């Protein structure tokens, strides 16, 4: 599961070259089947009371959200823009969680008006703000406290979020104060506690450590404050294999370990079975479902480097340069008989950080196409218009048919909201 799989698209019987010639490049190509396969790992878990909220930030294309909705998942959003996307596909807003380190008043208001399931509170001031806004709307806001468990995970520093000195969550030392505050506020209803450790996590241990902390806090809530908390949200972060060398854990092992923790805890607490576990997976749902297709524009030798200059760039795919991420690259339908060389694959953007892959062995000719693999998560959703480049087209293969799910942006779109003075 969630493994790098370069057969997934060819298994759909579709020629990537045809897609490239028909839709142009760069283009993201998604496989509905692989998203559906990923979702099934979560759907088949039945030995635990599990709620899955897909993290919209991983890929927020409406067609992808629509799939998640059809699979029966809720959503984890971090902005009103994300929540309105979910509303746009007519999903049930009462299955959405609003996380985020800096929610604005108008975002809180809109989320409450739309009937959000709950808001994950990340700083002390937010409790009172939510309470005030809920009071003005004459309703009670469900909230969960996002704690910062101070757990280190082995991933890129930009995507670790649960260390004491990070901007996320409420520190352990403030939890009692937070509980007392919640008890005093009349328009908030504390229903759960949460954490999010980071992203691309490849070990189960940190989750188990975090879950134990949540259980301890739950116990303290009950014993010291007479508050019953049954929703434990352990965030997202499940890692995927971007290469054959990446070892990741199967979801079944993860659930088995969670169950062990629960059964141990239930020997002296019979209410453990009332717990609803919430997961917010993003990457693991979609990363391996897509390739980014790009055309080779030129080749160039400079010093000891062979550059392959392609028409995708860091604005389309920022992960390699931002997180040092390595995505597999393959040639699509080789025709030329150019020799295999070791390339740095770069785009046309005017800075040296515009790198999509380093030291990649490829046999490819000019005007031929390459596919950059496992680009379903945090690729399209992190793209930008830098260098006034239009955003790529996105297509999805479903039941052997190719569907356009996002038109290539037009040049007029680039200045649509600008005014000349
Ligand atoms: N829940 C919360 C509160 C989050 O902040 C995130 C991701 C998730 C869930 C989903 O995590 P996932 O299952 O996707 O790992 N742009 C980076 C990843 C940033 C993750 C941000 N938060 C990348 O391309 O690696």
PDB file of N, CA and C in Angstrom, residues 93-190:
ATOM      1  N   UNK A  93     -20.855  19.423   5.647  1.00  0.00           N
ATOM      2  CA  UNK A  93     -19.906  20.259   6.411  1.00  0.00           C
ATOM      3  C   UNK A  93     -19.816  19.776   7.865  1.00  0.00           C
ATOM      4  N   UNK A  94     -20.841  19.091   8.317  1.00  0.00           N
ATOM      5  CA  UNK A  94     -20.791  18.613   9.701  1.00  0.00           C
ATOM      6  C   UNK A  94     -19.815  17.440   9.852  1.00  0.00           C
ATOM      7  N   UNK A  95     -19.157  17.052   8.726  1.00  0.00           N
ATOM      8  CA  UNK A  95     -18.092  16.039   8.825  1.00  0.00           C
ATOM      9  C   UNK A  95     -16.711  16.683   8.633  1.00  0.00           C
ATOM     10  N   UNK A  96     -16.647  18.024   8.767  1.00  0.00           N
ATOM     11  CA  UNK A  96     -15.365  18.722   8.545  1.00  0.00           C
ATOM     12  C   UNK A  96     -14.780  19.243   9.855  1.00  0.00           C
ATOM     13  N   UNK A  97     -13.458  19.116   9.937  1.00  0.00           N
ATOM     14  CA  UNK A  97     -12.723  19.659  11.078  1.00  0.00           C
ATOM     15  C   UNK A  97     -11.905  20.838  10.575  1.00  0.00           C
ATOM     16  N   UNK A  98     -11.917  21.919  11.322  1.00  0.00           N
ATOM     17  CA  UNK A  98     -11.150  23.101  10.919  1.00  0.00           C
ATOM     18  C   UNK A  98      -9.922  23.211  11.829  1.00  0.00           C
ATOM     19  N   UNK A  99      -8.745  22.841  11.285  1.00  0.00           N
ATOM     20  CA  UNK A  99      -7.495  22.994  12.030  1.00  0.00           C
ATOM     21  C   UNK A  99      -6.855  24.300  11.562  1.00  0.00           C
ATOM     22  N   UNK A 100      -5.743  24.661  12.135  1.00  0.00           N
ATOM     23  CA  UNK A 100      -5.044  25.841  11.617  1.00  0.00           C
ATOM     24  C   UNK A 100      -4.545  26.719  12.736  1.00  0.00           C
ATOM     25  N   UNK A 101      -3.333  27.176  12.541  1.00  0.00           N
ATOM     26  CA  UNK A 101      -2.633  27.881  13.612  1.00  0.00           C
ATOM     27  C   UNK A 101      -3.086  29.341  13.717  1.00  0.00           C
ATOM     28  N   UNK A 102      -3.705  29.870  12.677  1.00  0.00           N
ATOM     29  CA  UNK A 102      -4.098  31.287  12.721  1.00  0.00           C
ATOM     30  C   UNK A 102      -5.440  31.513  12.047  1.00  0.00           C
ATOM     31  N   UNK A 103      -6.486  31.045  12.698  1.00  0.00           N
ATOM     32  CA  UNK A 103      -7.813  31.229  12.090  1.00  0.00           C
ATOM     33  C   UNK A 103      -8.273  32.664  12.345  1.00  0.00           C
ATOM     34  N   UNK A 104      -8.797  33.302  11.316  1.00  0.00           N
ATOM     35  CA  UNK A 104      -9.273  34.672  11.488  1.00  0.00           C
ATOM     36  C   UNK A 104     -10.729  34.653  11.938  1.00  0.00           C
ATOM     37  N   UNK A 105     -11.167  35.762  12.543  1.00  0.00           N
ATOM     38  CA  UNK A 105     -12.545  35.830  13.047  1.00  0.00           C
ATOM     39  C   UNK A 105     -13.559  35.511  11.958  1.00  0.00           C
ATOM     40  N   UNK A 106     -13.350  36.089  10.764  1.00  0.00           N
ATOM     41  CA  UNK A 106     -14.358  35.857   9.722  1.00  0.00           C
ATOM     42  C   UNK A 106     -14.342  34.400   9.259  1.00  0.00           C
ATOM     43  N   UNK A 107     -13.181  33.745   9.369  1.00  0.00           N
ATOM     44  CA  UNK A 107     -13.125  32.320   9.011  1.00  0.00           C
ATOM     45  C   UNK A 107     -13.889  31.486  10.045  1.00  0.00           C
ATOM     46  N   UNK A 108     -13.683  31.837  11.324  1.00  0.00           N
ATOM     47  CA  UNK A 108     -14.382  31.107  12.394  1.00  0.00           C
ATOM     48  C   UNK A 108     -15.887  31.292  12.218  1.00  0.00           C
ATOM     49  N   UNK A 109     -16.270  32.538  11.940  1.00  0.00           N
ATOM     50  CA  UNK A 109     -17.702  32.835  11.789  1.00  0.00           C
ATOM     51  C   UNK A 109     -18.309  32.031  10.639  1.00  0.00           C
ATOM     52  N   UNK A 110     -17.624  32.061   9.485  1.00  0.00           N
ATOM     53  CA  UNK A 110     -18.162  31.327   8.329  1.00  0.00           C
ATOM     54  C   UNK A 110     -18.240  29.830   8.626  1.00  0.00           C
ATOM     55  N   UNK A 111     -17.185  29.306   9.233  1.00  0.00           N
ATOM     56  CA  UNK A 111     -17.171  27.862   9.530  1.00  0.00           C
ATOM     57  C   UNK A 111     -18.333  27.494  10.450  1.00  0.00           C
ATOM     58  N   UNK A 112     -18.571  28.331  11.462  1.00  0.00           N
ATOM     59  CA  UNK A 112     -19.668  28.033  12.401  1.00  0.00           C
ATOM     60  C   UNK A 112     -21.020  28.154  11.708  1.00  0.00           C
ATOM     61  N   UNK A 113     -21.153  29.182  10.884  1.00  0.00           N
ATOM     62  CA  UNK A 113     -22.432  29.371  10.176  1.00  0.00           C
ATOM     63  C   UNK A 113     -22.723  28.194   9.243  1.00  0.00           C
ATOM     64  N   UNK A 114     -21.655  27.670   8.635  1.00  0.00           N
ATOM     65  CA  UNK A 114     -21.853  26.553   7.696  1.00  0.00           C
ATOM     66  C   UNK A 114     -22.084  25.219   8.416  1.00  0.00           C
ATOM     67  N   UNK A 115     -21.865  25.221   9.738  1.00  0.00           N
ATOM     68  CA  UNK A 115     -22.165  24.004  10.513  1.00  0.00           C
ATOM     69  C   UNK A 115     -20.989  23.043  10.613  1.00  0.00           C
ATOM     70  N   UNK A 116     -19.781  23.590  10.758  1.00  0.00           N
ATOM     71  CA  UNK A 116     -18.575  22.743  10.878  1.00  0.00           C
ATOM     72  C   UNK A 116     -18.721  21.775  12.059  1.00  0.00           C
ATOM     73  N   UNK A 117     -18.117  20.590  11.923  1.00  0.00           N
ATOM     74  CA  UNK A 117     -18.167  19.619  13.024  1.00  0.00           C
ATOM     75  C   UNK A 117     -17.475  20.175  14.261  1.00  0.00           C
ATOM     76  N   UNK A 118     -16.219  20.664  14.075  1.00  0.00           N
ATOM     77  CA  UNK A 118     -15.485  21.204  15.213  1.00  0.00           C
ATOM     78  C   UNK A 118     -14.285  22.006  14.749  1.00  0.00           C
ATOM     79  N   UNK A 119     -13.812  22.832  15.662  1.00  0.00           N
ATOM     80  CA  UNK A 119     -12.599  23.614  15.385  1.00  0.00           C
ATOM     81  C   UNK A 119     -11.491  23.103  16.294  1.00  0.00           C
ATOM     82  N   UNK A 120     -10.330  22.824  15.728  1.00  0.00           N
ATOM     83  CA  UNK A 120      -9.194  22.416  16.549  1.00  0.00           C
ATOM     84  C   UNK A 120      -8.464  23.674  17.023  1.00  0.00           C
ATOM     85  N   UNK A 121      -8.510  23.911  18.336  1.00  0.00           N
ATOM     86  CA  UNK A 121      -7.982  25.165  18.878  1.00  0.00           C
ATOM     87  C   UNK A 121      -6.478  25.051  19.102  1.00  0.00           C
ATOM     88  N   UNK A 122      -5.758  26.055  18.630  1.00  0.00           N
ATOM     89  CA  UNK A 122      -4.287  25.963  18.653  1.00  0.00           C
ATOM     90  C   UNK A 122      -3.603  27.016  19.515  1.00  0.00           C
ATOM     91  N   UNK A 123      -4.372  27.992  20.045  1.00  0.00           N
ATOM     92  CA  UNK A 123      -3.729  28.899  20.992  1.00  0.00           C
ATOM     93  C   UNK A 123      -4.762  29.410  21.997  1.00  0.00           C
ATOM     94  N   UNK A 124      -4.275  29.902  23.133  1.00  0.00           N
ATOM     95  CA  UNK A 124      -5.172  30.215  24.244  1.00  0.00           C
ATOM     96  C   UNK A 124      -6.195  31.286  23.857  1.00  0.00           C
ATOM     97  N   UNK A 125      -5.761  32.272  23.093  1.00  0.00           N
ATOM     98  CA  UNK A 125      -6.669  33.359  22.730  1.00  0.00           C
ATOM     99  C   UNK A 125      -7.839  32.885  21.874  1.00  0.00           C
ATOM    100  N   UNK A 126      -7.618  31.778  21.153  1.00  0.00           N
ATOM    101  CA  UNK A 126      -8.636  31.306  20.219  1.00  0.00           C
ATOM    102  C   UNK A 126      -9.905  30.808  20.938  1.00  0.00           C
ATOM    103  N   UNK A 127      -9.734  30.282  22.160  1.00  0.00           N
ATOM    104  CA  UNK A 127     -10.911  29.795  22.902  1.00  0.00           C
ATOM    105  C   UNK A 127     -11.925  30.920  23.071  1.00  0.00           C
ATOM    106  N   UNK A 128     -11.423  32.069  23.543  1.00  0.00           N
ATOM    107  CA  UNK A 128     -12.334  33.186  23.827  1.00  0.00           C
ATOM    108  C   UNK A 128     -12.896  33.752  22.531  1.00  0.00           C
ATOM    109  N   UNK A 129     -12.075  33.789  21.488  1.00  0.00           N
ATOM    110  CA  UNK A 129     -12.565  34.334  20.206  1.00  0.00           C
ATOM    111  C   UNK A 129     -13.688  33.464  19.656  1.00  0.00           C
ATOM    112  N   UNK A 130     -13.469  32.148  19.687  1.00  0.00           N
ATOM    113  CA  UNK A 130     -14.510  31.239  19.176  1.00  0.00           C
ATOM    114  C   UNK A 130     -15.775  31.401  20.011  1.00  0.00           C
ATOM    115  N   UNK A 131     -15.579  31.475  21.338  1.00  0.00           N
ATOM    116  CA  UNK A 131     -16.738  31.595  22.228  1.00  0.00           C
ATOM    117  C   UNK A 131     -17.546  32.853  21.915  1.00  0.00           C
ATOM    118  N   UNK A 132     -16.821  33.965  21.705  1.00  0.00           N
ATOM    119  CA  UNK A 132     -17.491  35.241  21.445  1.00  0.00           C
ATOM    120  C   UNK A 132     -18.276  35.178  20.125  1.00  0.00           C
ATOM    121  N   UNK A 133     -17.636  34.608  19.119  1.00  0.00           N
ATOM    122  CA  UNK A 133     -18.294  34.535  17.805  1.00  0.00           C
ATOM    123  C   UNK A 133     -19.490  33.592  17.870  1.00  0.00           C
ATOM    124  N   UNK A 134     -19.314  32.459  18.567  1.00  0.00           N
ATOM    125  CA  UNK A 134     -20.424  31.508  18.702  1.00  0.00           C
ATOM    126  C   UNK A 134     -21.590  32.174  19.432  1.00  0.00           C
ATOM    127  N   UNK A 135     -21.267  32.973  20.463  1.00  0.00           N
ATOM    128  CA  UNK A 135     -22.326  33.648  21.238  1.00  0.00           C
ATOM    129  C   UNK A 135     -23.087  34.616  20.326  1.00  0.00           C
ATOM    130  N   UNK A 136     -22.338  35.364  19.516  1.00  0.00           N
ATOM    131  CA  UNK A 136     -23.006  36.332  18.639  1.00  0.00           C
ATOM    132  C   UNK A 136     -23.908  35.625  17.621  1.00  0.00           C
ATOM    133  N   UNK A 137     -23.593  34.366  17.324  1.00  0.00           N
ATOM    134  CA  UNK A 137     -24.417  33.605  16.362  1.00  0.00           C
ATOM    135  C   UNK A 137     -25.484  32.781  17.085  1.00  0.00           C
ATOM    136  N   UNK A 138     -25.449  32.897  18.414  1.00  0.00           N
ATOM    137  CA  UNK A 138     -26.418  32.174  19.236  1.00  0.00           C
ATOM    138  C   UNK A 138     -26.300  30.655  19.056  1.00  0.00           C
ATOM    139  N   UNK A 139     -25.078  30.183  19.045  1.00  0.00           N
ATOM    140  CA  UNK A 139     -24.887  28.736  18.958  1.00  0.00           C
ATOM    141  C   UNK A 139     -23.731  28.287  19.836  1.00  0.00           C
ATOM    142  N   UNK A 140     -23.596  26.992  19.957  1.00  0.00           N
ATOM    143  CA  UNK A 140     -22.493  26.417  20.742  1.00  0.00           C
ATOM    144  C   UNK A 140     -21.492  25.825  19.758  1.00  0.00           C
ATOM    145  N   UNK A 141     -20.230  26.223  19.879  1.00  0.00           N
ATOM    146  CA  UNK A 141     -19.203  25.723  18.957  1.00  0.00           C
ATOM    147  C   UNK A 141     -18.521  24.492  19.553  1.00  0.00           C
ATOM    148  N   UNK A 142     -18.481  23.409  18.781  1.00  0.00           N
ATOM    149  CA  UNK A 142     -17.708  22.236  19.221  1.00  0.00           C
ATOM    150  C   UNK A 142     -16.229  22.508  19.000  1.00  0.00           C
ATOM    151  N   UNK A 143     -15.429  22.228  20.009  1.00  0.00           N
ATOM    152  CA  UNK A 143     -13.990  22.440  19.837  1.00  0.00           C
ATOM    153  C   UNK A 143     -13.188  21.217  20.303  1.00  0.00           C
ATOM    154  N   UNK A 144     -12.000  21.103  19.718  1.00  0.00           N
ATOM    155  CA  UNK A 144     -11.036  20.121  20.214  1.00  0.00           C
ATOM    156  C   UNK A 144      -9.762  20.907  20.536  1.00  0.00           C
ATOM    157  N   UNK A 145      -9.041  20.463  21.531  1.00  0.00           N
ATOM    158  CA  UNK A 145      -7.773  21.138  21.837  1.00  0.00           C
ATOM    159  C   UNK A 145      -6.659  20.425  21.080  1.00  0.00           C
ATOM    160  N   UNK A 146      -5.949  21.165  20.232  1.00  0.00           N
ATOM    161  CA  UNK A 146      -4.779  20.549  19.595  1.00  0.00           C
ATOM    162  C   UNK A 146      -3.600  20.766  20.516  1.00  0.00           C
ATOM    163  N   UNK A 147      -3.095  19.681  21.035  1.00  0.00           N
ATOM    164  CA  UNK A 147      -1.952  19.802  21.940  1.00  0.00           C
ATOM    165  C   UNK A 147      -0.652  19.666  21.151  1.00  0.00           C
ATOM    166  N   UNK A 148       0.399  20.167  21.757  1.00  0.00           N
ATOM    167  CA  UNK A 148       1.717  19.954  21.174  1.00  0.00           C
ATOM    168  C   UNK A 148       2.414  18.909  22.044  1.00  0.00           C
ATOM    169  N   UNK A 149       2.499  17.656  21.556  1.00  0.00           N
ATOM    170  CA  UNK A 149       2.998  16.581  22.435  1.00  0.00           C
ATOM    171  C   UNK A 149       4.525  16.548  22.585  1.00  0.00           C
ATOM    172  N   UNK A 150       5.221  17.436  21.924  1.00  0.00           N
ATOM    173  CA  UNK A 150       6.690  17.446  21.939  1.00  0.00           C
ATOM    174  C   UNK A 150       7.265  16.085  21.548  1.00  0.00           C
ATOM    175  N   UNK A 151       6.878  15.633  20.372  1.00  0.00           N
ATOM    176  CA  UNK A 151       7.373  14.344  19.857  1.00  0.00           C
ATOM    177  C   UNK A 151       8.136  14.609  18.576  1.00  0.00           C
ATOM    178  N   UNK A 152       9.326  14.023  18.522  1.00  0.00           N
ATOM    179  CA  UNK A 152      10.144  14.244  17.333  1.00  0.00           C
ATOM    180  C   UNK A 152       9.892  13.124  16.313  1.00  0.00           C
ATOM    181  N   UNK A 153       9.808  13.496  15.045  1.00  0.00           N
ATOM    182  CA  UNK A 153       9.655  12.477  14.006  1.00  0.00           C
ATOM    183  C   UNK A 153      10.768  12.652  12.976  1.00  0.00           C
ATOM    184  N   UNK A 154      11.131  11.535  12.374  1.00  0.00           N
ATOM    185  CA  UNK A 154      12.247  11.555  11.443  1.00  0.00           C
ATOM    186  C   UNK A 154      11.740  11.916  10.045  1.00  0.00           C
ATOM    187  N   UNK A 155      11.650  13.217   9.794  1.00  0.00           N
ATOM    188  CA  UNK A 155      11.211  13.668   8.477  1.00  0.00           C
ATOM    189  C   UNK A 155      11.897  15.009   8.196  1.00  0.00           C
ATOM    190  N   UNK A 156      11.556  15.639   7.084  1.00  0.00           N
ATOM    191  CA  UNK A 156      12.197  16.924   6.789  1.00  0.00           C
ATOM    192  C   UNK A 156      11.786  17.964   7.841  1.00  0.00           C
ATOM    193  N   UNK A 157      12.733  18.794   8.314  1.00  0.00           N
ATOM    194  CA  UNK A 157      12.394  19.753   9.382  1.00  0.00           C
ATOM    195  C   UNK A 157      11.224  20.674   9.031  1.00  0.00           C
ATOM    196  N   UNK A 158      11.002  20.956   7.763  1.00  0.00           N
ATOM    197  CA  UNK A 158       9.894  21.849   7.402  1.00  0.00           C
ATOM    198  C   UNK A 158       8.534  21.205   7.675  1.00  0.00           C
ATOM    199  N   UNK A 159       8.528  19.879   7.791  1.00  0.00           N
ATOM    200  CA  UNK A 159       7.234  19.218   7.973  1.00  0.00           C
ATOM    201  C   UNK A 159       7.153  18.426   9.284  1.00  0.00           C
ATOM    202  N   UNK A 160       7.954  18.858  10.274  1.00  0.00           N
ATOM    203  CA  UNK A 160       7.748  18.365  11.643  1.00  0.00           C
ATOM    204  C   UNK A 160       6.960  19.457  12.367  1.00  0.00           C
ATOM    205  N   UNK A 161       5.964  19.063  13.120  1.00  0.00           N
ATOM    206  CA  UNK A 161       5.078  20.083  13.691  1.00  0.00           C
ATOM    207  C   UNK A 161       4.810  19.897  15.183  1.00  0.00           C
ATOM    208  N   UNK A 162       5.440  18.905  15.804  1.00  0.00           N
ATOM    209  CA  UNK A 162       5.028  18.615  17.179  1.00  0.00           C
ATOM    210  C   UNK A 162       6.159  18.761  18.189  1.00  0.00           C
ATOM    211  N   UNK A 163       7.128  19.617  17.884  1.00  0.00           N
ATOM    212  CA  UNK A 163       8.186  19.848  18.857  1.00  0.00           C
ATOM    213  C   UNK A 163       7.848  21.093  19.674  1.00  0.00           C
ATOM    214  N   UNK A 164       8.353  21.119  20.906  1.00  0.00           N
ATOM    215  CA  UNK A 164       8.036  22.207  21.836  1.00  0.00           C
ATOM    216  C   UNK A 164       8.173  23.595  21.242  1.00  0.00           C
ATOM    217  N   UNK A 165       9.180  23.768  20.397  1.00  0.00           N
ATOM    218  CA  UNK A 165       9.421  25.113  19.880  1.00  0.00           C
ATOM    219  C   UNK A 165       8.729  25.368  18.538  1.00  0.00           C
ATOM    220  N   UNK A 166       7.733  24.533  18.203  1.00  0.00           N
ATOM    221  CA  UNK A 166       7.045  24.773  16.928  1.00  0.00           C
ATOM    222  C   UNK A 166       5.827  25.670  17.170  1.00  0.00           C
ATOM    223  N   UNK A 167       5.313  26.260  16.076  1.00  0.00           N
ATOM    224  CA  UNK A 167       4.200  27.211  16.238  1.00  0.00           C
ATOM    225  C   UNK A 167       2.853  26.515  16.445  1.00  0.00           C
ATOM    226  N   UNK A 168       2.842  25.190  16.365  1.00  0.00           N
ATOM    227  CA  UNK A 168       1.565  24.467  16.367  1.00  0.00           C
ATOM    228  C   UNK A 168       1.140  23.993  17.760  1.00  0.00           C
ATOM    229  N   UNK A 169      -0.166  23.929  17.957  1.00  0.00           N
ATOM    230  CA  UNK A 169      -0.716  23.295  19.150  1.00  0.00           C
ATOM    231  C   UNK A 169      -0.494  24.052  20.449  1.00  0.00           C
ATOM    232  N   UNK A 170      -1.153  23.523  21.492  1.00  0.00           N
ATOM    233  CA  UNK A 170      -1.065  24.142  22.819  1.00  0.00           C
ATOM    234  C   UNK A 170      -0.140  23.302  23.675  1.00  0.00           C
ATOM    235  N   UNK A 171       0.816  23.992  24.282  1.00  0.00           N
ATOM    236  CA  UNK A 171       1.849  23.252  24.999  1.00  0.00           C
ATOM    237  C   UNK A 171       1.259  22.554  26.235  1.00  0.00           C
ATOM    238  N   UNK A 172       1.890  21.470  26.571  1.00  0.00           N
ATOM    239  CA  UNK A 172       1.464  20.628  27.678  1.00  0.00           C
ATOM    240  C   UNK A 172       1.234  21.421  28.944  1.00  0.00           C
ATOM    241  N   UNK A 173       2.146  22.372  29.197  1.00  0.00           N
ATOM    242  CA  UNK A 173       2.094  23.121  30.448  1.00  0.00           C
ATOM    243  C   UNK A 173       0.836  24.000  30.535  1.00  0.00           C
ATOM    244  N   UNK A 174       0.150  24.205  29.405  1.00  0.00           N
ATOM    245  CA  UNK A 174      -1.021  25.098  29.435  1.00  0.00           C
ATOM    246  C   UNK A 174      -2.354  24.340  29.421  1.00  0.00           C
ATOM    247  N   UNK A 175      -2.272  23.012  29.442  1.00  0.00           N
ATOM    248  CA  UNK A 175      -3.509  22.259  29.236  1.00  0.00           C
ATOM    249  C   UNK A 175      -4.516  22.453  30.370  1.00  0.00           C
ATOM    250  N   UNK A 176      -4.044  22.441  31.606  1.00  0.00           N
ATOM    251  CA  UNK A 176      -4.993  22.621  32.726  1.00  0.00           C
ATOM    252  C   UNK A 176      -5.659  24.002  32.635  1.00  0.00           C
ATOM    253  N   UNK A 177      -4.844  24.979  32.282  1.00  0.00           N
ATOM    254  CA  UNK A 177      -5.401  26.339  32.128  1.00  0.00           C
ATOM    255  C   UNK A 177      -6.466  26.345  31.024  1.00  0.00           C
ATOM    256  N   UNK A 178      -6.169  25.611  29.943  1.00  0.00           N
ATOM    257  CA  UNK A 178      -7.114  25.545  28.818  1.00  0.00           C
ATOM    258  C   UNK A 178      -8.420  24.877  29.257  1.00  0.00           C
ATOM    259  N   UNK A 179      -8.301  23.824  30.055  1.00  0.00           N
ATOM    260  CA  UNK A 179      -9.514  23.123  30.505  1.00  0.00           C
ATOM    261  C   UNK A 179     -10.372  24.055  31.362  1.00  0.00           C
ATOM    262  N   UNK A 180      -9.698  24.764  32.280  1.00  0.00           N
ATOM    263  CA  UNK A 180     -10.454  25.661  33.169  1.00  0.00           C
ATOM    264  C   UNK A 180     -11.164  26.724  32.340  1.00  0.00           C
ATOM    265  N   UNK A 181     -10.477  27.210  31.340  1.00  0.00           N
ATOM    266  CA  UNK A 181     -11.061  28.227  30.460  1.00  0.00           C
ATOM    267  C   UNK A 181     -12.290  27.665  29.745  1.00  0.00           C
ATOM    268  N   UNK A 182     -12.129  26.461  29.211  1.00  0.00           N
ATOM    269  CA  UNK A 182     -13.245  25.830  28.485  1.00  0.00           C
ATOM    270  C   UNK A 182     -14.451  25.649  29.390  1.00  0.00           C
ATOM    271  N   UNK A 183     -14.201  25.298  30.649  1.00  0.00           N
ATOM    272  CA  UNK A 183     -15.318  25.079  31.580  1.00  0.00           C
ATOM    273  C   UNK A 183     -16.100  26.378  31.814  1.00  0.00           C
ATOM    274  N   UNK A 184     -15.349  27.488  31.776  1.00  0.00           N
ATOM    275  CA  UNK A 184     -15.970  28.790  32.044  1.00  0.00           C
ATOM    276  C   UNK A 184     -16.767  29.294  30.826  1.00  0.00           C
ATOM    277  N   UNK A 185     -16.295  28.970  29.628  1.00  0.00           N
ATOM    278  CA  UNK A 185     -16.929  29.520  28.424  1.00  0.00           C
ATOM    279  C   UNK A 185     -18.235  28.796  28.122  1.00  0.00           C
ATOM    280  N   UNK A 186     -19.276  29.569  27.915  1.00  0.00           N
ATOM    281  CA  UNK A 186     -20.613  28.968  27.792  1.00  0.00           C
ATOM    282  C   UNK A 186     -20.980  28.589  26.349  1.00  0.00           C
ATOM    283  N   UNK A 187     -20.290  29.198  25.383  1.00  0.00           N
ATOM    284  CA  UNK A 187     -20.676  28.915  23.990  1.00  0.00           C
ATOM    285  C   UNK A 187     -19.692  28.007  23.258  1.00  0.00           C
ATOM    286  N   UNK A 188     -18.858  27.319  24.033  1.00  0.00           N
ATOM    287  CA  UNK A 188     -18.006  26.293  23.419  1.00  0.00           C
ATOM    288  C   UNK A 188     -18.245  24.970  24.137  1.00  0.00           C
ATOM    289  N   UNK A 189     -18.092  23.916  23.376  1.00  0.00           N
ATOM    290  CA  UNK A 189     -18.309  22.576  23.923  1.00  0.00           C
ATOM    291  C   UNK A 189     -17.079  21.742  23.579  1.00  0.00           C
ATOM    292  N   UNK A 190     -16.330  21.385  24.606  1.00  0.00           N
ATOM    293  CA  UNK A 190     -15.081  20.648  24.377  1.00  0.00           C
ATOM    294  C   UNK A 190     -15.386  19.177  24.116  1.00  0.00           C
TER     295      UNK A 190
END
